Structure formats: C-alpha cells, structure tokens
mmCIF file of C-alpha atoms in Angstrom:
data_model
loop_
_atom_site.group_PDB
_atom_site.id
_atom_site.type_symbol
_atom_site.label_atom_id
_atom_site.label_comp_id
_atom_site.label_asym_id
_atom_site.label_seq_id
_atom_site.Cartn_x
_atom_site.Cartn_y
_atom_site.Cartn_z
ATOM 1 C CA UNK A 5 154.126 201.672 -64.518
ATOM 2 C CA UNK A 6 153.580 197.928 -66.005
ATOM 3 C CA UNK A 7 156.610 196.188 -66.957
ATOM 4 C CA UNK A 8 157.621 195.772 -70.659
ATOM 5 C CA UNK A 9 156.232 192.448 -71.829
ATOM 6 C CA UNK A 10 158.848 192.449 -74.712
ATOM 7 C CA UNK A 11 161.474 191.000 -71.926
ATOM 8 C CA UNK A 12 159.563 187.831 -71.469
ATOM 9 C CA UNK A 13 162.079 184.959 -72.557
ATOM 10 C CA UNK A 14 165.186 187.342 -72.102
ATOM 11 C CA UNK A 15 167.901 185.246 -70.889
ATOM 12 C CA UNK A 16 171.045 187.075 -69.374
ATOM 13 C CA UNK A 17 174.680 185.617 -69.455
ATOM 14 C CA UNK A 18 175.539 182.771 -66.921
ATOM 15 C CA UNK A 19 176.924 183.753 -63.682
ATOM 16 C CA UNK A 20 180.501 182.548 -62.680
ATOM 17 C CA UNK A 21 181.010 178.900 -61.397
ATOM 18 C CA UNK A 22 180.261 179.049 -57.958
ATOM 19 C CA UNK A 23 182.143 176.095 -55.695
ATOM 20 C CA UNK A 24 179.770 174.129 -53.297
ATOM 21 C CA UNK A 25 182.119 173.915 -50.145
ATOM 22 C CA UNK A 26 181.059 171.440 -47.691
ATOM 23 C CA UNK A 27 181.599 173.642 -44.781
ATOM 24 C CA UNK A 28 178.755 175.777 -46.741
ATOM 25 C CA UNK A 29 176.890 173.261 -46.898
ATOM 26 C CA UNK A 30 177.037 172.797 -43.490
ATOM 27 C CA UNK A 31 176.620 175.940 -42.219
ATOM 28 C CA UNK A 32 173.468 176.276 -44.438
ATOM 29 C CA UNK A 33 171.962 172.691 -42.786
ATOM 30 C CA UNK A 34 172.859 174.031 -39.516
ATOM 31 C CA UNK A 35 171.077 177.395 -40.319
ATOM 32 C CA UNK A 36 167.800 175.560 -41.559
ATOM 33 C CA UNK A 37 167.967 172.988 -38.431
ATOM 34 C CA UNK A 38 168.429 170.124 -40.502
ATOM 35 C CA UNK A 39 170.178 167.637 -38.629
ATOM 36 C CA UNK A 40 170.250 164.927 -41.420
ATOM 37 C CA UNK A 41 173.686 163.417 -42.088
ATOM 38 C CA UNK A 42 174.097 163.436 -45.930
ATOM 39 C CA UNK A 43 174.797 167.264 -45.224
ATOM 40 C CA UNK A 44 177.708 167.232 -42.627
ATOM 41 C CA UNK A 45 179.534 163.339 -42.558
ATOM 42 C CA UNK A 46 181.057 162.537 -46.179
ATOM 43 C CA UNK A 47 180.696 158.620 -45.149
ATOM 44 C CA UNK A 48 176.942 158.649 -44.253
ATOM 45 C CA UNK A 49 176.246 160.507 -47.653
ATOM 46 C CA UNK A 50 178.681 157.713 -49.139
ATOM 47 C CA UNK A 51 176.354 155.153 -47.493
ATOM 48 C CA UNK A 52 173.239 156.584 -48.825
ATOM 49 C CA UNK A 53 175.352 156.362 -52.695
ATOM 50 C CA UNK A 54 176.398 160.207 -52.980
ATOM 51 C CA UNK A 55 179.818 161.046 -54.163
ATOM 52 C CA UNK A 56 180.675 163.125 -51.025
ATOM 53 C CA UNK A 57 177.521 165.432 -48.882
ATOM 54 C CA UNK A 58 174.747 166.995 -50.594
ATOM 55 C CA UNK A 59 173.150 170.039 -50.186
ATOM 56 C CA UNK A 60 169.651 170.594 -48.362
ATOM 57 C CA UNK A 61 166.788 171.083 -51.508
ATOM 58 C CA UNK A 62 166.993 175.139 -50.621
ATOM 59 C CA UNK A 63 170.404 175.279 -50.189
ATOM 60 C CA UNK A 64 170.856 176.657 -54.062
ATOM 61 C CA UNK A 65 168.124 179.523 -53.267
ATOM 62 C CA UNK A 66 171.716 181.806 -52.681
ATOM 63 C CA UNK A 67 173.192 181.581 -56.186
ATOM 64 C CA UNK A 68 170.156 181.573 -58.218
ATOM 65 C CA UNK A 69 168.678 184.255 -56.259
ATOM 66 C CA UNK A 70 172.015 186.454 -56.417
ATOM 67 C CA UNK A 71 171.885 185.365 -60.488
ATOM 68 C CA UNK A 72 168.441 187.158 -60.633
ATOM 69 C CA UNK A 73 170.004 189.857 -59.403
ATOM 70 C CA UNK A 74 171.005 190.681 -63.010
ATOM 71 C CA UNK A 75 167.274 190.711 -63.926
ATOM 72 C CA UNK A 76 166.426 192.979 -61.402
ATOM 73 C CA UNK A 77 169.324 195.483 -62.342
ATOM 74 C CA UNK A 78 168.868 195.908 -66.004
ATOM 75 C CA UNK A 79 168.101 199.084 -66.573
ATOM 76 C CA UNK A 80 165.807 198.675 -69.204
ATOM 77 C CA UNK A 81 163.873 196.514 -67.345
ATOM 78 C CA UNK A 82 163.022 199.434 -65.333
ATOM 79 C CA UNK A 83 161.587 197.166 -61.705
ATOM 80 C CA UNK A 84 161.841 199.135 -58.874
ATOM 81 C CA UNK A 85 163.255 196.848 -56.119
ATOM 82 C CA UNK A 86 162.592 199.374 -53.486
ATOM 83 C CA UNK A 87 159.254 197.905 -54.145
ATOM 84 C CA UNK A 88 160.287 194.415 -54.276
ATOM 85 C CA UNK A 89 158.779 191.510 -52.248
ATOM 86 C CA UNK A 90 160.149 187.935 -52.829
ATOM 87 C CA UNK A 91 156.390 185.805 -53.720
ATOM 88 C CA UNK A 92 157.476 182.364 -54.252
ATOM 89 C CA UNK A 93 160.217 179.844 -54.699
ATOM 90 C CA UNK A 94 160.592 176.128 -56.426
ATOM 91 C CA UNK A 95 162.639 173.906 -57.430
ATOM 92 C CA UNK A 96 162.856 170.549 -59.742
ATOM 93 C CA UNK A 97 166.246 168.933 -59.418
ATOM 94 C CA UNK A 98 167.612 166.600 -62.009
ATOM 95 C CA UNK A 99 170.256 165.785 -58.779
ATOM 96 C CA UNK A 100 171.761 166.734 -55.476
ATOM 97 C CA UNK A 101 173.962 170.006 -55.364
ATOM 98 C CA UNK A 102 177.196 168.286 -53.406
ATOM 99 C CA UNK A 103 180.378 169.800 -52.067
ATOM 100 C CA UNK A 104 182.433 169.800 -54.936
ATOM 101 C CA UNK A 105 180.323 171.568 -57.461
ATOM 102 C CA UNK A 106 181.107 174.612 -59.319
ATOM 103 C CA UNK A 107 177.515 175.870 -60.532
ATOM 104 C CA UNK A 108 176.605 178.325 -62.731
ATOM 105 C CA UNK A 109 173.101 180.231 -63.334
ATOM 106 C CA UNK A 110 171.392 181.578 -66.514
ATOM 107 C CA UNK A 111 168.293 183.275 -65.581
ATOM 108 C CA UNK A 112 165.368 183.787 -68.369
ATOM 109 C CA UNK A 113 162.266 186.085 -67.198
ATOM 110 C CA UNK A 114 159.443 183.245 -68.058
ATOM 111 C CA UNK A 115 156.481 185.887 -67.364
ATOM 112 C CA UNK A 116 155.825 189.386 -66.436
ATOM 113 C CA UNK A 117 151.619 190.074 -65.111
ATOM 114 C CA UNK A 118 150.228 192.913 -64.028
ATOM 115 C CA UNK A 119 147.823 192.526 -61.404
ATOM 116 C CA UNK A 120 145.807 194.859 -59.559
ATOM 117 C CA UNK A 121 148.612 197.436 -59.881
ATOM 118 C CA UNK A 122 151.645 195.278 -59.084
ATOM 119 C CA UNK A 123 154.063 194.152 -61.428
ATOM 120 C CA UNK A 124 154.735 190.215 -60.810
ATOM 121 C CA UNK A 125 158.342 188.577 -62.424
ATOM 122 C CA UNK A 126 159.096 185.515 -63.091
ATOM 123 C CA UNK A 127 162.696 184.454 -63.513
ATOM 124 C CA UNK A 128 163.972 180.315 -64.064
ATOM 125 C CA UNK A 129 167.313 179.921 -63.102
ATOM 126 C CA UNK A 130 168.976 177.039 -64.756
ATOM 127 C CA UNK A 131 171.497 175.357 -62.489
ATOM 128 C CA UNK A 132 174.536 173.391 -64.299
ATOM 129 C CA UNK A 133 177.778 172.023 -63.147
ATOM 130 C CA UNK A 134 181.191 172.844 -64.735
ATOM 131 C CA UNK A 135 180.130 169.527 -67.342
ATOM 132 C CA UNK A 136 177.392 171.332 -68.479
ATOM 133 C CA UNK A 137 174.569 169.192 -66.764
ATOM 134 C CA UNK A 138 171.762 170.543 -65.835
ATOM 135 C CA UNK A 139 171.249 170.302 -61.663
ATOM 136 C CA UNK A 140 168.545 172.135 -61.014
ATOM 137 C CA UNK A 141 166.024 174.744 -62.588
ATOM 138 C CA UNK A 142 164.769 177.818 -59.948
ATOM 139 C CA UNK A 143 161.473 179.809 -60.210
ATOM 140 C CA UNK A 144 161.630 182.950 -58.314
ATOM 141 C CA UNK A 145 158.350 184.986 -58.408
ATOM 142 C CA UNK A 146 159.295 188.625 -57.767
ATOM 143 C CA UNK A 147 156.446 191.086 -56.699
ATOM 144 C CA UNK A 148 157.010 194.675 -57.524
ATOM 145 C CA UNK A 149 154.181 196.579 -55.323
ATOM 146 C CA UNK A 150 152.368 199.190 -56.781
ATOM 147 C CA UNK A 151 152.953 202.949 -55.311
ATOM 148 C CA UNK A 152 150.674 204.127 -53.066
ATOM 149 C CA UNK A 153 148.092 206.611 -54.312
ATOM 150 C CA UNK A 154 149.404 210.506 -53.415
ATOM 151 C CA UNK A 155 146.946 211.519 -50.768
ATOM 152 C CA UNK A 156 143.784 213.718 -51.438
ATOM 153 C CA UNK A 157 144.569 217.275 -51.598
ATOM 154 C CA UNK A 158 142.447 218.505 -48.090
ATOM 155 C CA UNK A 159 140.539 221.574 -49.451
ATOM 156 C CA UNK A 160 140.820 224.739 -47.814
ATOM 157 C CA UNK A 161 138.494 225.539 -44.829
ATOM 158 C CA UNK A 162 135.689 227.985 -45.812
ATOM 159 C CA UNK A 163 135.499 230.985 -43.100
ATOM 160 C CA UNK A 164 132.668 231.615 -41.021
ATOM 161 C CA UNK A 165 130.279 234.095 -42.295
ATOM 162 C CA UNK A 166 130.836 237.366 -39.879
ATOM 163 C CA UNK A 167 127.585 238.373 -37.875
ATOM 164 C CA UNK A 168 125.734 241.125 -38.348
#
C-alpha cells in the first residue's frame, strides 16, 4: 500500500539536545578507523583553529537517524519498518559537530515515491546547536520494500482415468 503523499513537508517536534562528548567522538573515529587527530587530541584540533575536537562528517548519522525514528513511528504514516532498508545518506554542514555541542533534530519528510512497488521516504534532518544555528542538514532515504506476491495456489492433481 503507497504511502500518503499528504505527509510530504510534515515536520515533527525537535528531538532533545543531545551533548557531543569527546570520548564519543572518539569512540566513533576509532570505530570508522579514522586516525586523524582533530577527533581525539583537543590541541591538534586547536592547531587546525577548532574550539576543542570535531566530529568525523558521519559521526551525526546517530542522532538524526534516531530523530527519524519519529517519522517512521507515526502511526498515520502507516511504513512498515519490518520492510525497511536504509537507501542513502548525505550531508551539507554549515560546520564541524565538536565535543561540546548539545544538538537537536527536526526531521521534515521532503518526498514520498512509489516505485515499482516500494515505498521510498525521504526525511531532512536539520541539525542546530543549543544557539539555534544551524550545523548540519541530513537526508536519509528510507526504502520500504514491497510484499512479496502470495504464491500461486497449485491446482489439484487430476486422477488417472481407471482402465477398462
């Protein structure tokens, strides 16, 4: 069943500040093998004119995609995530994320298609710190696969006529 194309440009309420830790940040860099300083060592991030260490570009993937999360339970919406497959990810930062930050989302579905059965989502995420800039905006294309067809009904095997 095709999503309702009425809840294109539906924004839901922003999410609750969530505070960058550098330790998360770390963690995350570590996780993604990215050995680059800015991420881990307050004074090389200092040195390259940050504030304290920034996040790695995907490291904001976590609260926008748990802020989507509101999308995908509204009710109304009716998207079966049981049929969910995650299609595509960007991002176009205004600046780093760095430890420090207290972010909140507020995620708008930008498009709903239906193609070739499957319902595909689009939700932004806008990204902005406890001032009210904006960080970063998130696109997360959501594909919600189309059931499979119920098999063919097998009919009945005819019997043998009996010999005479």
């Amino acid at each position: 069943m095709a999503l309702d194309q009425s809840f294109v440009g539906r924004s839901y309420p922003p999410t609750d500040p969530y505070e960058v830790g550098r330790e998360k940040i770390r963690e995350f860099a570590v996780a993604v093998g990215d050995a680059n300083p800015v991420y881990t060592d307050p004074e090389a991030a200092k040195a390259f004119g940050h504030q304290d260490v920034i996040a790695p570009p995907t490291f904001v993937f976590a609260i926008t995609f748990a802020a989507a999360g509101q999308v995908v339970a509204d009710p109304q919406l009716g998207l079966d995530y049981s049929r969910v497959v995650h299609g595509d990810q960007k991002f176009a930062y205004t600046r780093p994320v760095r430890a420090g930050d207290r972010l909140t989302v507020t995620s708008t579905i930008d498009t709903i298609k239906s193609l070739a059965g499957n319902d595909v989502i689009d939700i932004r995420g806008e990204v902005h710190d406890e001032s009210g800039e904006r960080v970063v905006t998130a696109w997360t294309k959501l594909v919600s696969r189309a059931p499979e067809p119920e098999p063919a009904a097998t009919p009945a095997p005819t019997p043998a006529p009996e010999e005479a």
